[in-house]
mmCIF file of C-alpha atoms in Angstrom:
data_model
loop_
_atom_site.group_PDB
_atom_site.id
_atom_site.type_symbol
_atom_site.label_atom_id
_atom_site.label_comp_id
_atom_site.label_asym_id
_atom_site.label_seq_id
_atom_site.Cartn_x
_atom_site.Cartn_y
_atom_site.Cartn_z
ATOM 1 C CA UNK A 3 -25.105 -27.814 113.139
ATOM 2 C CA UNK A 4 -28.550 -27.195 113.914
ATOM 3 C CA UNK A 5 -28.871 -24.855 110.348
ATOM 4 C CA UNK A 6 -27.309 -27.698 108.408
ATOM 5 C CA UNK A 7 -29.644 -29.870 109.478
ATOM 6 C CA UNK A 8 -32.807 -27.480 108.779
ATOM 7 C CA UNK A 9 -31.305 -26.706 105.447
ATOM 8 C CA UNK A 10 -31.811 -30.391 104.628
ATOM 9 C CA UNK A 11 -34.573 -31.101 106.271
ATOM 10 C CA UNK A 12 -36.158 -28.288 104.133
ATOM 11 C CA UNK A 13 -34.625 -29.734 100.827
ATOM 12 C CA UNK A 14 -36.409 -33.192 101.534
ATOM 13 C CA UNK A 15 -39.897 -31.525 102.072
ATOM 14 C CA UNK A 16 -39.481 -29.511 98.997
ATOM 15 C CA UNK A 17 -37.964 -32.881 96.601
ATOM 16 C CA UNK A 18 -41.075 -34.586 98.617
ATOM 17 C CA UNK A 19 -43.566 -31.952 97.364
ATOM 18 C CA UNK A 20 -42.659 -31.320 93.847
ATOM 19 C CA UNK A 21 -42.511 -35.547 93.805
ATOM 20 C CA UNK A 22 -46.478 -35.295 95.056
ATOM 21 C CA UNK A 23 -47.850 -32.540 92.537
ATOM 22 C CA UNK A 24 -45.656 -33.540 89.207
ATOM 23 C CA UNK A 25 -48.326 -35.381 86.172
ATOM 24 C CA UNK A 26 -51.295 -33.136 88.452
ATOM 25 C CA UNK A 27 -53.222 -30.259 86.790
ATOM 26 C CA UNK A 28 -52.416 -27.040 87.746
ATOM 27 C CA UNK A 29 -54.956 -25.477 89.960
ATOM 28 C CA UNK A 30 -54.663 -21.446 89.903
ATOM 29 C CA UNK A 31 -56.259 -19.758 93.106
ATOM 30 C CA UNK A 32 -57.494 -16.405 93.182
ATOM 31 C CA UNK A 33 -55.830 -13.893 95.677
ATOM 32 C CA UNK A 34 -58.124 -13.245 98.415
ATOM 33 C CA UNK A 35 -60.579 -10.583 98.177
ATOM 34 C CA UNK A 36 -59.918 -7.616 100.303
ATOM 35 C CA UNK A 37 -63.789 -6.464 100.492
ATOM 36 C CA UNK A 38 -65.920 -9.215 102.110
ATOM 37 C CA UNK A 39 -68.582 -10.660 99.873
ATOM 38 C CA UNK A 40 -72.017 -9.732 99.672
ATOM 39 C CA UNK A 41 -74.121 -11.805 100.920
ATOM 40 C CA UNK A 42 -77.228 -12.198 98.681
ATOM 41 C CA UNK A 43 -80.872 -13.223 100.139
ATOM 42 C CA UNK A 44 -83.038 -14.770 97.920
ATOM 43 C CA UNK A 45 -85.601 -12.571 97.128
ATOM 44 C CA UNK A 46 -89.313 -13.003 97.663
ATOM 45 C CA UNK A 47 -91.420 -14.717 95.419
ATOM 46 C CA UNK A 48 -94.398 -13.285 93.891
ATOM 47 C CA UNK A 49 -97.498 -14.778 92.967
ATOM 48 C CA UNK A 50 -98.561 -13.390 90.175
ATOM 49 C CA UNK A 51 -102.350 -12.250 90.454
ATOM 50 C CA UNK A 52 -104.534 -14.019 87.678
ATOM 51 C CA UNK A 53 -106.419 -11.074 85.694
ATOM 52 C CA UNK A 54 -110.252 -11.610 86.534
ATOM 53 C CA UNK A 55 -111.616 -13.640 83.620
ATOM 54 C CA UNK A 56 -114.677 -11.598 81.789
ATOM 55 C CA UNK A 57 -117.856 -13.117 81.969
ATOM 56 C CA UNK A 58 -118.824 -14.884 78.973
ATOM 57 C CA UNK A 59 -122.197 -13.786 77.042
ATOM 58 C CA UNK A 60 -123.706 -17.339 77.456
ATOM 59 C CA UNK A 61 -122.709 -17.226 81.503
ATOM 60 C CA UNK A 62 -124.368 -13.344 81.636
ATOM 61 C CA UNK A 63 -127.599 -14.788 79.941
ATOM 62 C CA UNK A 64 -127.669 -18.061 81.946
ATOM 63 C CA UNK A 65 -127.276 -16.207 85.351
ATOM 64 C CA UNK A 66 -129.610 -13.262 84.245
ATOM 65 C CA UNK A 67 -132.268 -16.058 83.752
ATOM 66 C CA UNK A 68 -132.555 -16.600 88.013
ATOM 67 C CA UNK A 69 -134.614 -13.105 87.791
ATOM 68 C CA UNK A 70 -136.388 -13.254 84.848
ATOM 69 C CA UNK A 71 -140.233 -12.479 86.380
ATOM 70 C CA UNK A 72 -142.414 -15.482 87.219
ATOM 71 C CA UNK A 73 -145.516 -15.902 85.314
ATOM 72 C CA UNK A 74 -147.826 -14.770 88.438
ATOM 73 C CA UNK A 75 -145.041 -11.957 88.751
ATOM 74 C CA UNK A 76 -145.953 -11.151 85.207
ATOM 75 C CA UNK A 77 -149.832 -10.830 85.583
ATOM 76 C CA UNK A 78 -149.406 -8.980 89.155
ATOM 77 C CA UNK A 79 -147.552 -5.904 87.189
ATOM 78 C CA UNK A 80 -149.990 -5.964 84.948
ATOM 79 C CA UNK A 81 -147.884 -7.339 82.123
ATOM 80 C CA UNK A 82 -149.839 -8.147 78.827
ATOM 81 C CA UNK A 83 -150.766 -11.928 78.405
ATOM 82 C CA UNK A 84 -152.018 -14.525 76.399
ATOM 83 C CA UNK A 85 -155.961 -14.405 76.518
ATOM 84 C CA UNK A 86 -157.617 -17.536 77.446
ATOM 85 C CA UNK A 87 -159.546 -17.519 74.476
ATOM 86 C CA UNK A 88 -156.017 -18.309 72.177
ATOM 87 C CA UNK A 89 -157.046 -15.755 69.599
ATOM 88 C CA UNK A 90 -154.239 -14.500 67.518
ATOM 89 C CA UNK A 91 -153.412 -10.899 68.836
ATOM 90 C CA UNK A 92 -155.779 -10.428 72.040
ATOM 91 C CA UNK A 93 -154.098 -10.285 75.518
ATOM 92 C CA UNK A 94 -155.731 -10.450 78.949
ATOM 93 C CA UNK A 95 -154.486 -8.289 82.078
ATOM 94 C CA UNK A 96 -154.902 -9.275 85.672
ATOM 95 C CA UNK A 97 -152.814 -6.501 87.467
ATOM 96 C CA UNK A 98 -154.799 -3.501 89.206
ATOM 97 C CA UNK A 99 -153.831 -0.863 86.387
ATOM 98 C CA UNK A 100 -152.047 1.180 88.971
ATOM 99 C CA UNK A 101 -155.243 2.987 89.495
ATOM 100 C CA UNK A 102 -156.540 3.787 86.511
ATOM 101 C CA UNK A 103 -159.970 4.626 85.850
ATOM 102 C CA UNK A 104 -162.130 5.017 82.879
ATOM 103 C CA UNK A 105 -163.218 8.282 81.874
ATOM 104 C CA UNK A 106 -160.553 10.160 83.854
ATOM 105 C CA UNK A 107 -157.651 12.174 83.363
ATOM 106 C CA UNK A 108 -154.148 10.509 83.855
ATOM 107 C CA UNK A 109 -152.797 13.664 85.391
ATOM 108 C CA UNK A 110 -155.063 15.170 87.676
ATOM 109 C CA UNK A 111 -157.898 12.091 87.796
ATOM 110 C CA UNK A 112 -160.845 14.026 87.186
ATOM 111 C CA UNK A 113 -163.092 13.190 84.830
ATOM 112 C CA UNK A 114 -163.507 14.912 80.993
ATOM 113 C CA UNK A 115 -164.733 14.085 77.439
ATOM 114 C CA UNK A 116 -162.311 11.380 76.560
ATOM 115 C CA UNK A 117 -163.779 12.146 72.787
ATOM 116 C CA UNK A 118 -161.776 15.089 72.855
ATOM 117 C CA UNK A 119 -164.855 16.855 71.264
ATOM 118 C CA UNK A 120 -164.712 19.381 73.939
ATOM 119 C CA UNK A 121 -161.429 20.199 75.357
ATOM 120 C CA UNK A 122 -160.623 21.772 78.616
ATOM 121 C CA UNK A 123 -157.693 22.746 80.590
ATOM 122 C CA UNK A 124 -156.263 20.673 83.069
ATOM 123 C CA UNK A 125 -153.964 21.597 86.611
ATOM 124 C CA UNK A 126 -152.135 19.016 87.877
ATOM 125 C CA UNK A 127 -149.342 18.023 90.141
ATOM 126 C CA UNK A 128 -146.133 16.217 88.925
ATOM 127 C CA UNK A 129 -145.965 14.238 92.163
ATOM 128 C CA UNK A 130 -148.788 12.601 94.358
ATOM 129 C CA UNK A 131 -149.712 13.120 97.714
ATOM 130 C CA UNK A 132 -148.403 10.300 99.808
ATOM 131 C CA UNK A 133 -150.909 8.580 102.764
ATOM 132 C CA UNK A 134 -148.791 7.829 105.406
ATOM 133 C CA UNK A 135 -150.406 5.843 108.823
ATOM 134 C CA UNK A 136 -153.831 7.381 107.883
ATOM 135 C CA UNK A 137 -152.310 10.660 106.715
ATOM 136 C CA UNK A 138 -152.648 12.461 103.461
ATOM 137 C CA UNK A 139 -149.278 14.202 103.267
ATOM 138 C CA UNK A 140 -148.757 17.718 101.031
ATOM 139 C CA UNK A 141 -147.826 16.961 97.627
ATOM 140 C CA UNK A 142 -143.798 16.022 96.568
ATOM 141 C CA UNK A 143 -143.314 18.751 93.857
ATOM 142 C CA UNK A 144 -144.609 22.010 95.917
ATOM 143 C CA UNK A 145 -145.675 21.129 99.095
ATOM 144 C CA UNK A 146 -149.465 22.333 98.589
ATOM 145 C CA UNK A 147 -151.780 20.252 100.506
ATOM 146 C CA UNK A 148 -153.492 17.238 99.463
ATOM 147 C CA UNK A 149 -156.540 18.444 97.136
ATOM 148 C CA UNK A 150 -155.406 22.113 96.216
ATOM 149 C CA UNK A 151 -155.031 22.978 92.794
ATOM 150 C CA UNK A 152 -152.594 21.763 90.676
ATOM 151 C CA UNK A 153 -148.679 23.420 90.093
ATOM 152 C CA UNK A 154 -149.069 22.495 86.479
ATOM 153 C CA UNK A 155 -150.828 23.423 83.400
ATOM 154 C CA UNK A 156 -151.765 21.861 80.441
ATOM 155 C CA UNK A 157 -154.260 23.068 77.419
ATOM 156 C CA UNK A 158 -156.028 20.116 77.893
ATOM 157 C CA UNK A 159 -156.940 16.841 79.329
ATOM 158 C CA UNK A 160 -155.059 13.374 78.546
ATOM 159 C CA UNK A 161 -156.223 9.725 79.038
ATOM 160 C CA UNK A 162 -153.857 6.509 78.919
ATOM 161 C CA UNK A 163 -157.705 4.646 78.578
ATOM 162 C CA UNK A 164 -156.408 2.519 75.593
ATOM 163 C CA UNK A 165 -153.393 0.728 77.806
ATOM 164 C CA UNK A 166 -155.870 -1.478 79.721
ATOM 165 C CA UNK A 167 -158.616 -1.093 77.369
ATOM 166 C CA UNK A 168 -157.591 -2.248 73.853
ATOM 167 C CA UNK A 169 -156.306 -5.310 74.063
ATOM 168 C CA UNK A 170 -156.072 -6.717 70.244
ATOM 169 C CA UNK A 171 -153.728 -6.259 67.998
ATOM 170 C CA UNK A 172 -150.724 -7.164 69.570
ATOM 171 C CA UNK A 173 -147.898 -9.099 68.506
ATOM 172 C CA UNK A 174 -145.510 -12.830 69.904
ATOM 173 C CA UNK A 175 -141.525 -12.353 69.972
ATOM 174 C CA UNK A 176 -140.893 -15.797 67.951
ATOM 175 C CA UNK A 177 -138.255 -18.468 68.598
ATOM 176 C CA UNK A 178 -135.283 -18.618 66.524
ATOM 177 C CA UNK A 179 -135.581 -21.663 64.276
ATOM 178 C CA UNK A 180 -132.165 -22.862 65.681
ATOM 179 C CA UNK A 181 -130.449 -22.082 69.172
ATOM 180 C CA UNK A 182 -127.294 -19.878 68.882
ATOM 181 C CA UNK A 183 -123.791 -21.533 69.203
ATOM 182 C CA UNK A 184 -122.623 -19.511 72.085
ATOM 183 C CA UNK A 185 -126.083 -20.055 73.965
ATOM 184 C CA UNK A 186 -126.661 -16.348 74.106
ATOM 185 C CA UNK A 187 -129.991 -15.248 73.027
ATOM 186 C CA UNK A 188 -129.464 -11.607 73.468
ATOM 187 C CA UNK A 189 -130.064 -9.318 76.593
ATOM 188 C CA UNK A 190 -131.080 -6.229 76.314
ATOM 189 C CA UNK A 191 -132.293 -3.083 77.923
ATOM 190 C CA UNK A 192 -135.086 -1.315 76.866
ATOM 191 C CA UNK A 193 -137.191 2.305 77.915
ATOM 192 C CA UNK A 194 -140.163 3.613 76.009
ATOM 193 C CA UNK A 195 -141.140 7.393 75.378
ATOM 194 C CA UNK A 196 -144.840 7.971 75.000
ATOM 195 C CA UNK A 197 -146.959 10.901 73.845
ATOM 196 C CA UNK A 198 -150.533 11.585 74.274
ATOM 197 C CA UNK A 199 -153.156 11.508 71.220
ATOM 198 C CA UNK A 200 -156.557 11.079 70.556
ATOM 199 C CA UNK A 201 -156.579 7.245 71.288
ATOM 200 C CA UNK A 202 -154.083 7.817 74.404
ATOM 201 C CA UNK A 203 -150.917 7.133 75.560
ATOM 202 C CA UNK A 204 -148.704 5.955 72.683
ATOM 203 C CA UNK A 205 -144.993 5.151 72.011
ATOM 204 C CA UNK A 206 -142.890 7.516 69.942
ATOM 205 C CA UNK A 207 -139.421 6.956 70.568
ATOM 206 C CA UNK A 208 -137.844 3.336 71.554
ATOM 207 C CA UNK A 209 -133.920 3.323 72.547
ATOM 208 C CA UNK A 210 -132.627 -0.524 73.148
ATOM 209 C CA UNK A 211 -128.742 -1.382 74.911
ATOM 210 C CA UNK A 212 -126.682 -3.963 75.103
ATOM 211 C CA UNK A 213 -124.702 -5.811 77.773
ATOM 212 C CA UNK A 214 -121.796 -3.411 76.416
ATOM 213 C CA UNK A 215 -123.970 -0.317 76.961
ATOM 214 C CA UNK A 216 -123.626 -0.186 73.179
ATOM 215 C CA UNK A 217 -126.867 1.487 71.764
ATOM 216 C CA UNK A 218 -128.793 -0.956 68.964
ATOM 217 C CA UNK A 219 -131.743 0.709 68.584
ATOM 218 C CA UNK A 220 -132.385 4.807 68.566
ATOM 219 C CA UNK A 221 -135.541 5.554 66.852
ATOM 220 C CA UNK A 222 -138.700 7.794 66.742
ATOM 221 C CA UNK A 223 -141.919 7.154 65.355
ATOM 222 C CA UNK A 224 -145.090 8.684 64.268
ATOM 223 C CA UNK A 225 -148.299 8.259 66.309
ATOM 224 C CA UNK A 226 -151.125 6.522 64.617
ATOM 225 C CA UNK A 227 -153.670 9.282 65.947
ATOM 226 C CA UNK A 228 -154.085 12.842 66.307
ATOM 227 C CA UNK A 229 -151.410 14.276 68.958
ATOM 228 C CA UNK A 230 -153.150 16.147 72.093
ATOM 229 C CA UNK A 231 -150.219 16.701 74.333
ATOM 230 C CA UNK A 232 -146.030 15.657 73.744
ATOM 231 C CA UNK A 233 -145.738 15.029 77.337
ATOM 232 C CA UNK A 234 -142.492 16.989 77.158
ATOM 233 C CA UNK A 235 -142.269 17.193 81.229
ATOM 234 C CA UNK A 236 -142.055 13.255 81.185
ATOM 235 C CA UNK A 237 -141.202 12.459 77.357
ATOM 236 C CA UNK A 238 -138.492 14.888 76.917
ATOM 237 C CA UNK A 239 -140.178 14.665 73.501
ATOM 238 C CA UNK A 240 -141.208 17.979 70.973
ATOM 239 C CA UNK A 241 -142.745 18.939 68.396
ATOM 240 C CA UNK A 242 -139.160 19.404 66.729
ATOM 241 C CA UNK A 243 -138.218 15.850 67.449
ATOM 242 C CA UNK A 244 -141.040 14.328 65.227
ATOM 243 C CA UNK A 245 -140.547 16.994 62.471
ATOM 244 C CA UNK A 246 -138.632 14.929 59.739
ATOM 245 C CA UNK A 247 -139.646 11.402 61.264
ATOM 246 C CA UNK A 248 -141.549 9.179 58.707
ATOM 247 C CA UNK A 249 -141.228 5.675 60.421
ATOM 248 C CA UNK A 250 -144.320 4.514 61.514
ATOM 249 C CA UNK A 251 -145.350 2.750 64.711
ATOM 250 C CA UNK A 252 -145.852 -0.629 62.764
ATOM 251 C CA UNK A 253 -142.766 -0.339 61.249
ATOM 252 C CA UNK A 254 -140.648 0.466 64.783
ATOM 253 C CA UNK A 255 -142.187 -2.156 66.271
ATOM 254 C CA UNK A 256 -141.781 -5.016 63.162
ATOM 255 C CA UNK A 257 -137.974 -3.668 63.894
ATOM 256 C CA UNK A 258 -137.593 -4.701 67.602
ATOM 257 C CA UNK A 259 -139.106 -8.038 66.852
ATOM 258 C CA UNK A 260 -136.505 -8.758 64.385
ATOM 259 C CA UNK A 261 -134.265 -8.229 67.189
ATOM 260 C CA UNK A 262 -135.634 -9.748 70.163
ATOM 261 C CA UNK A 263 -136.513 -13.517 69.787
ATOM 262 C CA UNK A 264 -138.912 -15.571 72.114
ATOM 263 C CA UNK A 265 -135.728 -16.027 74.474
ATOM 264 C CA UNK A 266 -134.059 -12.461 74.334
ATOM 265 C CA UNK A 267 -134.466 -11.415 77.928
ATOM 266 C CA UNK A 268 -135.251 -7.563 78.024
ATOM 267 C CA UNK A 269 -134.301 -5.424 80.819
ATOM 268 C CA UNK A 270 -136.365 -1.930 82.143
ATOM 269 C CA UNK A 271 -138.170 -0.569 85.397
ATOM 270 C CA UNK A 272 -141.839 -0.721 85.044
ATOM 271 C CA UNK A 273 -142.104 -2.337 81.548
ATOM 272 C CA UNK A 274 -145.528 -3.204 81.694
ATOM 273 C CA UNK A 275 -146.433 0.357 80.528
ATOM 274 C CA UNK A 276 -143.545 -0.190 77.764
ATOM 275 C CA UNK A 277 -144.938 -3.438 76.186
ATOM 276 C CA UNK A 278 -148.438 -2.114 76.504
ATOM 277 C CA UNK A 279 -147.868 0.528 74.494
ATOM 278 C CA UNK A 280 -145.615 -1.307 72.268
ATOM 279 C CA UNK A 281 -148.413 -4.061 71.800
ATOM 280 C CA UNK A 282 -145.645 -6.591 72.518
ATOM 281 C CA UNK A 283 -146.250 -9.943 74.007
ATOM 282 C CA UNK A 284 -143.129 -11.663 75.685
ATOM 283 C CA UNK A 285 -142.332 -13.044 78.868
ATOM 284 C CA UNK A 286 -138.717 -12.947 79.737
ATOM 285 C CA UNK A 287 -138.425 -10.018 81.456
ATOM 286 C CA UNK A 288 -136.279 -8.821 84.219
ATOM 287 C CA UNK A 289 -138.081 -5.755 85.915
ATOM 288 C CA UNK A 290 -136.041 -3.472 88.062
ATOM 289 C CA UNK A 291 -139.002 -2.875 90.241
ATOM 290 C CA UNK A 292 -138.452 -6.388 91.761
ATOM 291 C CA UNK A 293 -134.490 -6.572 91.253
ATOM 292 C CA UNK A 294 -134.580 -3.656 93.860
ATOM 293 C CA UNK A 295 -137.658 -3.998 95.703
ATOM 294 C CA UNK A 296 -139.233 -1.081 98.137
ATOM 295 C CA UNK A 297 -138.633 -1.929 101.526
ATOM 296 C CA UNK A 298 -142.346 -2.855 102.554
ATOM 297 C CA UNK A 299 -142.784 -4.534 99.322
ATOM 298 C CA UNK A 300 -145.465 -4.518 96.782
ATOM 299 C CA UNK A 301 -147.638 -2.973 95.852
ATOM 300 C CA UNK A 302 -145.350 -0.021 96.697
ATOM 301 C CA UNK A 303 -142.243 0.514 94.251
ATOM 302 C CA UNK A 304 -139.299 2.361 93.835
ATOM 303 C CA UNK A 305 -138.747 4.917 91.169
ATOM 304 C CA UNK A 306 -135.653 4.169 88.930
ATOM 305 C CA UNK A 307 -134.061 7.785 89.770
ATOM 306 C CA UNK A 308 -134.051 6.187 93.730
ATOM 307 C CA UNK A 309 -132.541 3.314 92.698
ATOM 308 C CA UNK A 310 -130.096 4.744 90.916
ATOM 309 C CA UNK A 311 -128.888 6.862 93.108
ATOM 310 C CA UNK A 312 -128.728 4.292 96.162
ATOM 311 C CA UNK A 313 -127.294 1.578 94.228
ATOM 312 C CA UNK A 314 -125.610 3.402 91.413
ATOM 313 C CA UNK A 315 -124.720 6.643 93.018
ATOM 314 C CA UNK A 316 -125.665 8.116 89.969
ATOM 315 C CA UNK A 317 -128.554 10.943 89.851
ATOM 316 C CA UNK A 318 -130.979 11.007 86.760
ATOM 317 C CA UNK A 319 -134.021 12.783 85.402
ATOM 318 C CA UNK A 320 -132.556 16.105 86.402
ATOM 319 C CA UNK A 321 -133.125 17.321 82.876
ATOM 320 C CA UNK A 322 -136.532 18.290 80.894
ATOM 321 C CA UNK A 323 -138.389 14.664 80.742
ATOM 322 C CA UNK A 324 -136.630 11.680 80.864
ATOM 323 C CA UNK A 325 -133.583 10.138 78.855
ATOM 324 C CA UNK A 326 -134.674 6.743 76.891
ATOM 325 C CA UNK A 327 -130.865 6.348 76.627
ATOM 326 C CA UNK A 328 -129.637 7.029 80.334
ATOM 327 C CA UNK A 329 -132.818 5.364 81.449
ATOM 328 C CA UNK A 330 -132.062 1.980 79.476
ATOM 329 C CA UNK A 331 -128.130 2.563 80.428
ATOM 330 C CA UNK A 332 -129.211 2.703 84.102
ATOM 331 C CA UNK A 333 -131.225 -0.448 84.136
ATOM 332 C CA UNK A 334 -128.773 -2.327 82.550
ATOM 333 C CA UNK A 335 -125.847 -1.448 85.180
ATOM 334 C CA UNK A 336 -128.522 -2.865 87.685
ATOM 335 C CA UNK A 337 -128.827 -5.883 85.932
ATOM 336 C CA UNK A 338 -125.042 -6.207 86.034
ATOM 337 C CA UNK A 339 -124.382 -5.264 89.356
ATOM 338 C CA UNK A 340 -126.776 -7.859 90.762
ATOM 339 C CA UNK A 341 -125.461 -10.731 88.528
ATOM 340 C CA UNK A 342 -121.689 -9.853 90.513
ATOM 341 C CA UNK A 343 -123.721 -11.053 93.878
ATOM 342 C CA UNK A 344 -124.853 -14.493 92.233
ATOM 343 C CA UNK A 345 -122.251 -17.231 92.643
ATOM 344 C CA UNK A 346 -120.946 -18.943 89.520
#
């Protein structure tokens, strides 16, 4: 009795089921999985870092401007200036000349016929004796003491007389007759190789850089007096060097004012000496002998192979006389890696 009565029972659940699902969609379900799912995690999500943005030229030359020398700055480092007097071409110097003295030698100070009508040998010493707390110390190059003859020799006597002595002739960087549309109005590095001749120190070789490091200028030039001495030691320049050169010193320097406007700033260590000899009169300048300043301060300065090798890590002037092209290279990469310290 009891499995009669299940049997129906069982038969009315099923005829109540199948009355339930009939007219309803069929819905198929997948057999359960034997392996467990994987969970998944989401996964972390990177920022993506933003490539630093180059500096624009306009942002390099407005931020280079905060160290462009002062005008006392200027006349302290004995950079040419206007004369008082306005005439065309004549420049006034209020600096100290970094010791120079009429009628003496620039290498080892004594005095000589600066006619060159007589010539006579000269010894010298490639560095100076230091004074240190009331002490003359031996000299840098080979330890002699202060006052002994010199390590060097030369045939003959030189005189740098007409860098603080002539003082005509020179010529203004001009403003551009309209301002350029990116507000860029050039930087560049500059460095100056001079020889000595009859009239003195003079340039011979001018190499100018870019904020790219690209070299724009690369050229020699012929003295406009009788050569005494290359100055190889400090030049790196020869007598091979000038063999086939026919440019002339008016003609180098009519080139770099085509390239350097008014408001060009121009880059170098010690550039007095550079736009003496270059009879150049212009007044944004950013000199590497106050970017980097000596520790005690003026009127003692840092040579550009220190700085280079404390800020740069770079060591230069190892060769015969000096580089214009590493030299200019170097001062530039100073200028650069000051500007990263100046907030935007």
């Amino acid at each position: 009795m009891t499995d009669i009565l299940t049997g129906s029972r069982k038969r009315k659940l099923d005829e109540d089921e199948s009355l339930q699902t009939e007219g309803m969609p069929e819905v198929k379900t997948k057999p359960p999985s034997l392996v467990a799912p994987i969970e998944k995690h989401d996964e972390a999500k990177q920022v993506p870092v933003k490539p630093k943005q180059k500096r624009s030229r306009q942002d390099i030359y407005q931020t280079s401007l905060k160290f462009v020398l002062t005008e006392n700055q200027l006349k302290s480092l004995d950079y040419p200036r206007p004369d008082s007097s306005g005439k065309e071409g004549k420049i006034r110097l209020y600096g100290d000349h970094y010791g120079f003295e009429e009628g003496k030698c620039k290498r080892c100070e004594r005095p000589f016929d600066t006619s060159y009508s007589r010539r006579s040998a000269c010894d010298f010493h490639l560095e100076r004796s230091k004074r240190i707390r009331g002490v003359q110390l031996p000299y840098g190059c080979c330890g002699r003491r202060y006052g002994s003859k010199g390590c060097h020799q030369a045939s003959s006597h030189v005189y740098k007389g007409n860098l603080y002595l002539d003082t005509d002739g020179f010529k203004s960087t001009k403003s551009l007759t309209a301002p350029p549309k990116d507000g860029n109005y050039g930087i560049y590095a500059i460095d100056t190789e001079s020889i000595h001749t009859k009239k003195g120190l003079e340039a011979c070789k001018v190499t100018v850089i870019d904020t790219n490091f690209i070299v724009v200028y690369d050229e020699y030039c012929l003295p406009t007096s009788e050569i005494i001495d290359y100055n190889t030691i400090w030049s790196g320049i020869t007598e091979k060097h000038l063999k086939d050169v026919t440019k002339t010193f008016e003609e180098l320097r009519d080139d770099l004012l085509a390239l350097f406007n008014k408001d060009t700033i121009v880059v170098g260590h010690g550039l007095s000496s550079d736009m003496m000899v270059l009879k150049i009169l212009h007044s944004k300048i950013i000199d590497t002998l106050i970017l980097y300043p000596h520790p005690r301060g003026l009127p003692l300065k840092r040579s550009l192979k220190d700085i280079a090798l404390t800020e740069l890590n770079r060591s230069i002037q190892n060769g015969v006389g000096h580089d214009s092209k590493e030299d200019a290279e170097v001062t530039m990469k100073l200028l650069l890696k000051k500007l990263k310290s100046v907030t935007v």
